[in-house]
mmCIF file of C-alpha atoms in Angstrom:
data_model
loop_
_atom_site.group_PDB
_atom_site.id
_atom_site.type_symbol
_atom_site.label_atom_id
_atom_site.label_comp_id
_atom_site.label_asym_id
_atom_site.label_seq_id
_atom_site.Cartn_x
_atom_site.Cartn_y
_atom_site.Cartn_z
ATOM 1 C CA MET A 1470 62.225 16.802 -30.755
ATOM 2 C CA SER A 1471 64.620 14.048 -29.625
ATOM 3 C CA ARG A 1472 63.511 10.677 -29.659
ATOM 4 C CA LEU A 1473 64.175 10.887 -25.907
ATOM 5 C CA THR A 1474 61.817 13.887 -25.781
ATOM 6 C CA SER A 1475 59.360 12.377 -27.656
ATOM 7 C CA CYS A 1476 59.217 9.443 -25.519
ATOM 8 C CA LYS A 1477 58.893 11.109 -22.206
ATOM 9 C CA ARG A 1478 56.203 13.213 -24.025
ATOM 10 C CA TRP A 1479 54.064 10.061 -24.617
ATOM 11 C CA ALA A 1480 54.657 8.724 -21.280
ATOM 12 C CA VAL A 1481 53.343 11.870 -19.608
ATOM 13 C CA LEU A 1482 50.398 11.801 -21.825
ATOM 14 C CA GLY A 1483 50.035 8.125 -21.463
ATOM 15 C CA GLY A 1484 50.210 8.417 -17.670
ATOM 16 C CA THR A 1485 47.718 11.206 -17.872
ATOM 17 C CA ALA A 1486 45.347 8.805 -19.732
ATOM 18 C CA LEU A 1487 45.872 5.937 -16.963
ATOM 19 C CA ALA A 1488 45.353 8.710 -14.229
ATOM 20 C CA LEU A 1489 42.083 9.762 -15.863
ATOM 21 C CA THR A 1490 40.961 6.215 -16.445
ATOM 22 C CA LEU A 1491 41.674 5.443 -12.574
ATOM 23 C CA SER A 1492 40.159 8.454 -11.461
ATOM 24 C CA ALA A 1493 36.874 8.565 -13.450
ATOM 25 C CA PRO A 1494 33.658 7.374 -11.789
ATOM 26 C CA VAL A 1495 32.242 4.048 -11.983
ATOM 27 C CA TRP A 1496 28.748 4.553 -12.711
ATOM 28 C CA ALA A 1497 26.519 2.040 -10.752
ATOM 29 C CA LYS A 1498 23.972 0.399 -12.821
ATOM 30 C CA GLN A 1499 20.405 1.854 -13.062
ATOM 31 C CA TYR A 1500 18.099 -0.567 -11.954
ATOM 32 C CA THR A 1501 14.606 -0.848 -13.469
ATOM 33 C CA VAL A 1502 12.011 -1.802 -10.718
ATOM 34 C CA ALA A 1503 8.264 -2.775 -11.958
ATOM 35 C CA PHE A 1504 5.416 -2.236 -9.230
ATOM 36 C CA VAL A 1505 1.833 -3.810 -10.320
ATOM 37 C CA PRO A 1506 -0.977 -2.189 -8.256
ATOM 38 C CA LYS A 1507 -3.983 -4.128 -7.755
ATOM 39 C CA LEU A 1508 -5.764 -1.818 -10.483
ATOM 40 C CA VAL A 1509 -4.714 1.555 -11.816
ATOM 41 C CA GLY A 1510 -6.882 5.040 -11.996
ATOM 42 C CA ILE A 1511 -7.733 5.427 -8.252
ATOM 43 C CA PRO A 1512 -6.071 7.995 -6.193
ATOM 44 C CA TYR A 1513 -4.645 5.342 -3.522
ATOM 45 C CA PHE A 1514 -2.226 3.652 -5.911
ATOM 46 C CA ALA A 1515 -1.464 6.925 -7.776
ATOM 47 C CA ALA A 1516 -0.217 8.186 -4.379
ATOM 48 C CA MET A 1517 1.745 5.086 -3.879
ATOM 49 C CA LYS A 1518 3.326 5.760 -7.630
ATOM 50 C CA LYS A 1519 4.325 9.193 -6.704
ATOM 51 C CA GLY A 1520 6.066 7.602 -3.592
ATOM 52 C CA MET A 1521 7.718 5.144 -5.619
ATOM 53 C CA ASP A 1522 8.909 7.668 -8.308
ATOM 54 C CA LYS A 1523 10.111 9.819 -5.469
ATOM 55 C CA ALA A 1524 12.412 6.734 -4.323
ATOM 56 C CA GLY A 1525 13.535 6.254 -7.777
ATOM 57 C CA LYS A 1526 14.643 9.616 -8.235
ATOM 58 C CA ARG A 1527 16.384 9.800 -4.895
ATOM 59 C CA PHE A 1528 18.038 6.172 -5.243
ATOM 60 C CA ASP A 1529 18.835 6.137 -9.187
ATOM 61 C CA MET A 1530 16.048 3.570 -10.051
ATOM 62 C CA LYS A 1531 13.759 3.545 -13.236
ATOM 63 C CA ILE A 1532 10.330 2.704 -12.001
ATOM 64 C CA VAL A 1533 7.882 0.882 -14.325
ATOM 65 C CA TYR A 1534 4.173 1.257 -13.289
ATOM 66 C CA GLN A 1535 1.527 -1.024 -15.050
ATOM 67 C CA GLY A 1536 -1.593 -2.455 -13.708
ATOM 68 C CA PRO A 1537 -4.748 -3.679 -14.860
ATOM 69 C CA SER A 1538 -7.768 -1.384 -15.125
ATOM 70 C CA SER A 1539 -10.017 -3.413 -12.456
ATOM 71 C CA ALA A 1540 -9.103 -5.610 -9.710
ATOM 72 C CA ASP A 1541 -8.865 -8.601 -11.773
ATOM 73 C CA VAL A 1542 -6.242 -11.442 -10.540
ATOM 74 C CA ALA A 1543 -5.815 -12.871 -14.184
ATOM 75 C CA GLN A 1544 -5.074 -9.595 -15.758
ATOM 76 C CA GLN A 1545 -2.582 -8.825 -12.894
ATOM 77 C CA VAL A 1546 -0.873 -11.994 -13.210
ATOM 78 C CA ASN A 1547 -0.441 -11.832 -16.953
ATOM 79 C CA ILE A 1548 1.114 -7.925 -16.609
ATOM 80 C CA VAL A 1549 3.636 -9.549 -14.022
ATOM 81 C CA SER A 1550 4.442 -12.184 -16.450
ATOM 82 C CA SER A 1551 5.087 -10.061 -19.235
ATOM 83 C CA LEU A 1552 7.070 -7.579 -17.189
ATOM 84 C CA ILE A 1553 9.395 -10.737 -16.255
ATOM 85 C CA ASN A 1554 9.985 -11.517 -19.728
ATOM 86 C CA GLN A 1555 10.851 -7.643 -20.425
ATOM 87 C CA GLY A 1556 13.887 -8.502 -18.015
ATOM 88 C CA VAL A 1557 13.302 -6.029 -15.416
ATOM 89 C CA ASP A 1558 15.582 -5.861 -12.419
ATOM 90 C CA ALA A 1559 12.883 -6.094 -9.555
ATOM 91 C CA ILE A 1560 9.188 -6.699 -10.014
ATOM 92 C CA GLY A 1561 6.418 -6.504 -7.372
ATOM 93 C CA VAL A 1562 2.397 -6.571 -6.718
ATOM 94 C CA ALA A 1563 0.035 -5.113 -4.508
ATOM 95 C CA ALA A 1564 -1.784 -8.596 -4.904
ATOM 96 C CA ASN A 1565 -5.343 -9.084 -5.579
ATOM 97 C CA SER A 1566 -4.666 -12.776 -4.466
ATOM 98 C CA PRO A 1567 -2.367 -14.196 -1.979
ATOM 99 C CA THR A 1568 -1.790 -17.345 -3.733
ATOM 100 C CA ALA A 1569 -1.791 -16.460 -7.432
ATOM 101 C CA PHE A 1570 1.695 -15.410 -7.773
ATOM 102 C CA GLY A 1571 3.455 -18.466 -6.835
ATOM 103 C CA PRO A 1572 4.476 -19.468 -10.424
ATOM 104 C CA MET A 1573 5.375 -15.815 -11.134
ATOM 105 C CA VAL A 1574 7.626 -15.576 -8.008
ATOM 106 C CA LYS A 1575 9.277 -18.885 -9.255
ATOM 107 C CA LYS A 1576 9.747 -17.456 -12.881
ATOM 108 C CA ALA A 1577 11.187 -14.426 -11.413
ATOM 109 C CA ARG A 1578 13.721 -15.827 -9.300
ATOM 110 C CA LYS A 1579 14.868 -18.415 -12.024
ATOM 111 C CA LYS A 1580 15.804 -15.113 -14.110
ATOM 112 C CA HIS A 1581 17.567 -13.615 -11.185
ATOM 113 C CA ILE A 1582 14.974 -10.884 -10.827
ATOM 114 C CA VAL A 1583 13.841 -9.672 -7.309
ATOM 115 C CA PHE A 1584 10.415 -10.211 -6.486
ATOM 116 C CA TYR A 1585 8.419 -8.272 -3.524
ATOM 117 C CA SER A 1586 4.870 -7.514 -2.589
ATOM 118 C CA THR A 1587 3.778 -4.303 -0.926
ATOM 119 C CA ASP A 1588 0.322 -3.323 0.249
ATOM 120 C CA SER A 1589 -1.425 -6.380 -0.189
ATOM 121 C CA GLN A 1590 0.914 -9.474 0.332
ATOM 122 C CA VAL A 1591 2.035 -12.580 -1.874
ATOM 123 C CA ALA A 1592 2.286 -15.511 0.329
ATOM 124 C CA ALA A 1593 4.345 -17.806 -1.785
ATOM 125 C CA GLN A 1594 7.841 -19.023 -0.778
ATOM 126 C CA GLY A 1595 10.442 -17.228 -2.670
ATOM 127 C CA ASN A 1596 9.270 -13.660 -2.036
ATOM 128 C CA GLN A 1597 11.890 -11.673 -0.875
ATOM 129 C CA LEU A 1598 10.409 -8.763 0.432
ATOM 130 C CA ARG A 1599 7.082 -7.604 2.045
ATOM 131 C CA VAL A 1600 6.410 -3.976 2.579
ATOM 132 C CA SER A 1601 3.334 -3.616 5.071
ATOM 133 C CA GLN A 1602 1.582 0.018 5.692
ATOM 134 C CA VAL A 1603 0.631 -1.072 9.354
ATOM 135 C CA ASN A 1604 0.342 -3.961 11.610
ATOM 136 C CA ASP A 1605 -3.031 -5.499 10.632
ATOM 137 C CA LYS A 1606 -4.157 -6.178 13.938
ATOM 138 C CA ALA A 1607 -3.574 -2.618 14.948
ATOM 139 C CA LEU A 1608 -5.313 -1.144 12.050
ATOM 140 C CA GLY A 1609 -8.311 -3.363 12.213
ATOM 141 C CA TYR A 1610 -8.688 -2.934 15.871
ATOM 142 C CA LYS A 1611 -8.158 1.128 15.281
ATOM 143 C CA VAL A 1612 -11.194 1.052 12.789
ATOM 144 C CA ILE A 1613 -13.410 -0.982 15.091
ATOM 145 C CA ASP A 1614 -12.638 1.598 17.936
ATOM 146 C CA VAL A 1615 -13.247 4.559 15.939
ATOM 147 C CA LEU A 1616 -16.665 3.042 14.890
ATOM 148 C CA ALA A 1617 -17.606 2.210 18.432
ATOM 149 C CA GLU A 1618 -16.627 5.810 19.658
ATOM 150 C CA GLN A 1619 -19.015 7.160 16.899
ATOM 151 C CA LEU A 1620 -21.562 4.785 17.722
ATOM 152 C CA LYS A 1621 -21.357 5.790 21.644
ATOM 153 C CA ALA A 1622 -21.729 9.279 20.769
ATOM 154 C CA GLN A 1623 -24.498 8.834 18.400
ATOM 155 C CA ASN A 1624 -26.368 6.466 20.376
ATOM 156 C CA GLY A 1625 -25.273 6.768 24.177
ATOM 157 C CA GLN A 1626 -23.676 3.506 23.872
ATOM 158 C CA ALA A 1627 -21.456 1.581 21.773
ATOM 159 C CA LYS A 1628 -24.266 -0.649 20.317
ATOM 160 C CA GLY A 1629 -26.075 -1.327 17.000
ATOM 161 C CA LYS A 1630 -26.099 -3.137 13.927
ATOM 162 C CA ILE A 1631 -23.498 -2.728 11.375
ATOM 163 C CA ALA A 1632 -22.112 -3.922 8.079
ATOM 164 C CA PHE A 1633 -18.959 -4.281 6.143
ATOM 165 C CA VAL A 1634 -18.368 -3.057 2.513
ATOM 166 C CA SER A 1635 -15.044 -4.597 1.234
ATOM 167 C CA GLY A 1636 -13.301 -4.560 -2.161
ATOM 168 C CA GLY A 1637 -11.798 -7.636 -3.716
ATOM 169 C CA SER A 1638 -13.142 -10.795 -1.803
ATOM 170 C CA THR A 1639 -9.641 -12.493 -2.264
ATOM 171 C CA ALA A 1640 -7.553 -9.381 -1.459
ATOM 172 C CA THR A 1641 -5.032 -10.545 1.186
ATOM 173 C CA ASN A 1642 -4.936 -7.182 3.103
ATOM 174 C CA LEU A 1643 -8.556 -6.608 3.080
ATOM 175 C CA ASN A 1644 -9.723 -10.201 4.365
ATOM 176 C CA THR A 1645 -6.848 -10.169 7.113
ATOM 177 C CA TRP A 1646 -8.449 -6.612 8.448
ATOM 178 C CA ILE A 1647 -11.773 -8.031 8.194
ATOM 179 C CA LYS A 1648 -10.623 -10.909 10.521
ATOM 180 C CA PHE A 1649 -9.212 -8.537 13.366
ATOM 181 C CA MET A 1650 -12.220 -6.278 13.063
ATOM 182 C CA LYS A 1651 -14.380 -9.421 13.759
ATOM 183 C CA GLU A 1652 -11.813 -10.306 16.555
ATOM 184 C CA ARG A 1653 -12.185 -6.713 18.046
ATOM 185 C CA LEU A 1654 -15.912 -6.598 18.020
ATOM 186 C CA LYS A 1655 -16.277 -10.207 19.454
ATOM 187 C CA ASP A 1656 -13.601 -9.289 22.404
ATOM 188 C CA LYS A 1657 -14.714 -5.690 23.086
ATOM 189 C CA TYR A 1658 -18.015 -4.538 21.790
ATOM 190 C CA PRO A 1659 -20.364 -7.592 22.002
ATOM 191 C CA ASN A 1660 -23.058 -5.247 21.858
ATOM 192 C CA ILE A 1661 -22.034 -4.245 17.898
ATOM 193 C CA LYS A 1662 -23.639 -6.849 15.634
ATOM 194 C CA LEU A 1663 -21.898 -7.588 12.295
ATOM 195 C CA VAL A 1664 -25.107 -8.429 9.884
ATOM 196 C CA ASP A 1665 -23.493 -8.228 6.614
ATOM 197 C CA VAL A 1666 -20.364 -8.445 4.695
ATOM 198 C CA GLN A 1667 -20.570 -7.422 1.172
ATOM 199 C CA TYR A 1668 -18.029 -6.973 -1.642
ATOM 200 C CA GLY A 1669 -18.027 -4.052 -4.385
ATOM 201 C CA GLY A 1670 -14.123 -4.717 -5.984
ATOM 202 C CA GLU A 1671 -12.191 -1.621 -6.233
ATOM 203 C CA ASP A 1672 -15.104 0.309 -7.479
ATOM 204 C CA VAL A 1673 -16.744 3.363 -5.863
ATOM 205 C CA THR A 1674 -19.917 3.134 -7.790
ATOM 206 C CA LYS A 1675 -20.496 -0.572 -6.805
ATOM 207 C CA ALA A 1676 -19.766 0.261 -3.111
ATOM 208 C CA THR A 1677 -22.531 2.838 -3.412
ATOM 209 C CA ASN A 1678 -25.041 0.487 -4.950
ATOM 210 C CA ILE A 1679 -24.224 -2.239 -2.248
ATOM 211 C CA THR A 1680 -24.756 -0.003 0.386
ATOM 212 C CA ASN A 1681 -27.865 1.046 -0.958
ATOM 213 C CA GLN A 1682 -28.990 -2.586 -0.938
ATOM 214 C CA LEU A 1683 -27.619 -2.847 2.741
ATOM 215 C CA ILE A 1684 -29.788 -0.081 3.527
ATOM 216 C CA SER A 1685 -33.039 -1.532 2.105
ATOM 217 C CA ALA A 1686 -32.338 -4.940 3.877
ATOM 218 C CA TYR A 1687 -31.525 -3.408 7.151
ATOM 219 C CA PRO A 1688 -33.544 -0.646 7.978
ATOM 220 C CA ASP A 1689 -32.099 -0.139 11.482
ATOM 221 C CA LEU A 1690 -28.531 -0.259 10.196
ATOM 222 C CA ASP A 1691 -26.529 1.728 12.475
ATOM 223 C CA GLY A 1692 -23.137 1.852 10.953
ATOM 224 C CA ILE A 1693 -21.155 0.876 7.916
ATOM 225 C CA VAL A 1694 -17.389 0.019 7.952
ATOM 226 C CA GLY A 1695 -15.540 0.601 4.352
ATOM 227 C CA ILE A 1696 -12.745 -2.082 4.294
ATOM 228 C CA ASN A 1697 -10.807 0.100 1.318
ATOM 229 C CA THR A 1698 -10.407 3.566 -0.124
ATOM 230 C CA THR A 1699 -13.286 3.042 -2.627
ATOM 231 C CA ALA A 1700 -15.999 1.230 -0.283
ATOM 232 C CA VAL A 1701 -15.855 4.344 2.281
ATOM 233 C CA PRO A 1702 -16.874 7.108 -0.493
ATOM 234 C CA GLY A 1703 -19.322 4.618 -1.933
ATOM 235 C CA ALA A 1704 -20.857 3.910 1.356
ATOM 236 C CA ALA A 1705 -20.805 7.776 2.513
ATOM 237 C CA GLN A 1706 -22.435 8.611 -1.004
ATOM 238 C CA ALA A 1707 -25.453 6.012 -0.557
ATOM 239 C CA VAL A 1708 -26.013 7.042 3.032
ATOM 240 C CA LEU A 1709 -25.968 10.952 1.963
ATOM 241 C CA THR A 1710 -28.631 10.450 -0.946
ATOM 242 C CA SER A 1711 -30.686 8.019 1.251
ATOM 243 C CA GLY A 1712 -31.046 10.919 3.864
ATOM 244 C CA LYS A 1713 -29.649 9.014 6.703
ATOM 245 C CA LYS A 1714 -26.709 11.198 7.235
ATOM 246 C CA GLY A 1715 -26.327 11.650 10.966
ATOM 247 C CA GLN A 1716 -28.184 8.189 11.864
ATOM 248 C CA ILE A 1717 -25.826 5.553 10.276
ATOM 249 C CA VAL A 1718 -22.190 6.097 11.199
ATOM 250 C CA VAL A 1719 -19.954 5.704 7.951
ATOM 251 C CA THR A 1720 -16.216 4.881 8.746
ATOM 252 C CA GLY A 1721 -13.336 2.771 7.650
ATOM 253 C CA ILE A 1722 -9.890 3.099 5.498
ATOM 254 C CA SER A 1723 -9.897 5.730 3.372
ATOM 255 C CA ASP A 1724 -7.659 8.610 2.004
ATOM 256 C CA PRO A 1725 -7.969 12.273 2.572
ATOM 257 C CA ASN A 1726 -8.212 13.329 -0.952
ATOM 258 C CA THR A 1727 -11.033 10.423 -1.463
ATOM 259 C CA ILE A 1728 -13.131 11.035 1.519
ATOM 260 C CA ARG A 1729 -12.743 15.130 1.995
ATOM 261 C CA PRO A 1730 -16.099 16.041 0.680
ATOM 262 C CA TYR A 1731 -17.853 13.751 2.952
ATOM 263 C CA VAL A 1732 -15.985 14.799 5.921
ATOM 264 C CA MET A 1733 -16.507 18.362 5.144
ATOM 265 C CA ASN A 1734 -20.368 17.903 4.724
ATOM 266 C CA GLY A 1735 -20.534 15.797 7.942
ATOM 267 C CA THR A 1736 -21.336 12.486 6.519
ATOM 268 C CA VAL A 1737 -18.114 10.867 7.746
ATOM 269 C CA LYS A 1738 -16.631 12.089 11.204
ATOM 270 C CA LYS A 1739 -13.413 10.040 11.014
ATOM 271 C CA VAL A 1740 -11.615 7.145 8.958
ATOM 272 C CA VAL A 1741 -7.996 5.452 9.188
ATOM 273 C CA LEU A 1742 -5.436 4.941 7.022
ATOM 274 C CA TRP A 1743 -1.436 5.527 6.604
ATOM 275 C CA ASN A 1744 0.530 7.823 4.141
ATOM 276 C CA PRO A 1745 0.220 5.922 0.884
ATOM 277 C CA VAL A 1746 3.007 8.087 -0.725
ATOM 278 C CA ASP A 1747 5.503 7.129 2.217
ATOM 279 C CA LEU A 1748 4.424 3.509 1.718
ATOM 280 C CA GLY A 1749 5.567 3.713 -2.139
ATOM 281 C CA TYR A 1750 8.719 5.299 -0.971
ATOM 282 C CA LEU A 1751 9.524 2.889 1.677
ATOM 283 C CA THR A 1752 9.150 0.158 -1.040
ATOM 284 C CA GLY A 1753 11.242 1.806 -3.428
ATOM 285 C CA TRP A 1754 14.105 2.068 -0.529
ATOM 286 C CA GLY A 1755 13.526 -1.523 0.284
ATOM 287 C CA VAL A 1756 13.982 -2.896 -3.092
ATOM 288 C CA LYS A 1757 16.927 -0.653 -3.784
ATOM 289 C CA GLN A 1758 18.667 -2.436 -0.858
ATOM 290 C CA LEU A 1759 17.956 -5.788 -2.006
ATOM 291 C CA LEU A 1760 19.351 -4.884 -5.321
ATOM 292 C CA ALA A 1761 22.599 -3.455 -3.761
ATOM 293 C CA GLY A 1762 22.975 -6.612 -1.821
ATOM 294 C CA LYS A 1763 22.421 -4.798 1.245
ATOM 295 C CA SER A 1764 20.508 -6.307 4.613
ATOM 296 C CA PHE A 1765 18.233 -4.909 6.739
ATOM 297 C CA LYS A 1766 18.333 -4.352 10.351
ATOM 298 C CA PRO A 1767 15.762 -4.805 13.160
ATOM 299 C CA VAL A 1768 15.249 -0.900 13.186
ATOM 300 C CA ASN A 1769 16.334 1.035 10.066
ATOM 301 C CA ASP A 1770 17.035 4.605 9.399
ATOM 302 C CA VAL A 1771 15.577 5.367 5.792
ATOM 303 C CA PRO A 1772 16.584 8.659 4.156
ATOM 304 C CA GLY A 1773 13.524 10.727 3.482
ATOM 305 C CA LEU A 1774 11.523 9.277 6.207
ATOM 306 C CA ASP A 1775 11.047 10.940 9.528
ATOM 307 C CA HIS A 1776 10.735 7.764 11.757
ATOM 308 C CA LYS A 1777 12.507 4.594 12.088
ATOM 309 C CA ILE A 1778 11.182 1.386 10.375
ATOM 310 C CA LYS A 1779 10.965 -1.911 11.917
ATOM 311 C CA TYR A 1780 11.843 -5.146 10.047
ATOM 312 C CA ASN A 1781 10.759 -8.415 10.853
ATOM 313 C CA PRO A 1782 13.404 -11.030 9.195
ATOM 314 C CA GLN A 1783 10.808 -14.103 9.751
ATOM 315 C CA THR A 1784 8.457 -12.527 7.502
ATOM 316 C CA LYS A 1785 10.817 -10.677 5.462
ATOM 317 C CA THR A 1786 8.546 -7.670 6.226
ATOM 318 C CA LEU A 1787 9.513 -3.828 6.553
ATOM 319 C CA LEU A 1788 6.566 -2.171 8.666
ATOM 320 C CA LEU A 1789 5.655 1.765 7.631
ATOM 321 C CA GLY A 1790 4.145 2.502 11.106
ATOM 322 C CA PRO A 1791 1.076 2.903 13.100
ATOM 323 C CA PRO A 1792 -2.376 3.829 11.864
ATOM 324 C CA MET A 1793 -3.561 7.400 11.419
ATOM 325 C CA VAL A 1794 -6.836 8.784 11.997
ATOM 326 C CA ILE A 1795 -7.981 11.217 9.595
ATOM 327 C CA ASP A 1796 -10.780 13.811 10.475
ATOM 328 C CA LYS A 1797 -11.608 17.590 10.030
ATOM 329 C CA SER A 1798 -8.296 18.789 11.637
ATOM 330 C CA ASN A 1799 -6.071 16.940 9.232
ATOM 331 C CA ILE A 1800 -8.026 16.262 5.944
ATOM 332 C CA GLN A 1801 -6.236 19.035 3.890
ATOM 333 C CA LEU A 1802 -3.432 16.145 3.918
ATOM 334 C CA ASP A 1803 -2.948 15.646 0.008
ATOM 335 C CA PHE A 1804 -2.877 11.951 -0.841
#
């Protein structure tokens, strides 16, 4: 082989190598996104995790899901702090308190970690994204309208004594919904009287016990509104075992998998919710947009969702959509 031939061969090989280098795919970084729910071990947040996992698979993100075993603010803050120290790319919470995460937001941003909240929001400045399930006012009003409709069917009029059974006493979303429910009662249903508001944490057994106490304290109670997905089945169980099924209306915010037995046996006619799997999926998509440096439009097409998603730049909030009524006709939904 002549020197010239040899040089040409190496030139060809070198050029091939260069071409391979230039044409090789440039792999984008796989981001690690952490989500800290209010607590683990209940179907609602398991459904949100399912949605986030789906987004992680579709948009190439590693999803880390860690939360406290009870709806405890201090435990949740500690978990968030630990995940920040581990150097994840984004971290978010369904907050048990709107104000407890201010220092965590600062700590995350200082380390160039995206901070977001979803389901139950963080009020701190610096929170880069909020993902909300529904318009809070629309949800609160819808629950009371559903209650009034059932009281009218039962009593002939939209009137009677009712009580609220909520989850954590400091949860942002639950307290906001209660505010709008009270507003709806005052403005549209003056003959429905709210006699008590009690808190059972995120615990079905506690909600059952509290409802039993309410039934004893108010023997002429006409209705109970559960403000979260553990309160409604807890209230339904208490009404069922007290023998007051058909006498006390039970409704509120709950998921089909949890409330299905009580809908099927007639203790509960209707509840209100949204799709938590879609909420988790939307959260994952929104976080990936931020990590990729993309901005949101006033109305967004989200791959994998069959409806458009609104964004409010003032509050940095993506909104999943309107509330959904669940009854016997659609109780087969799986979340």
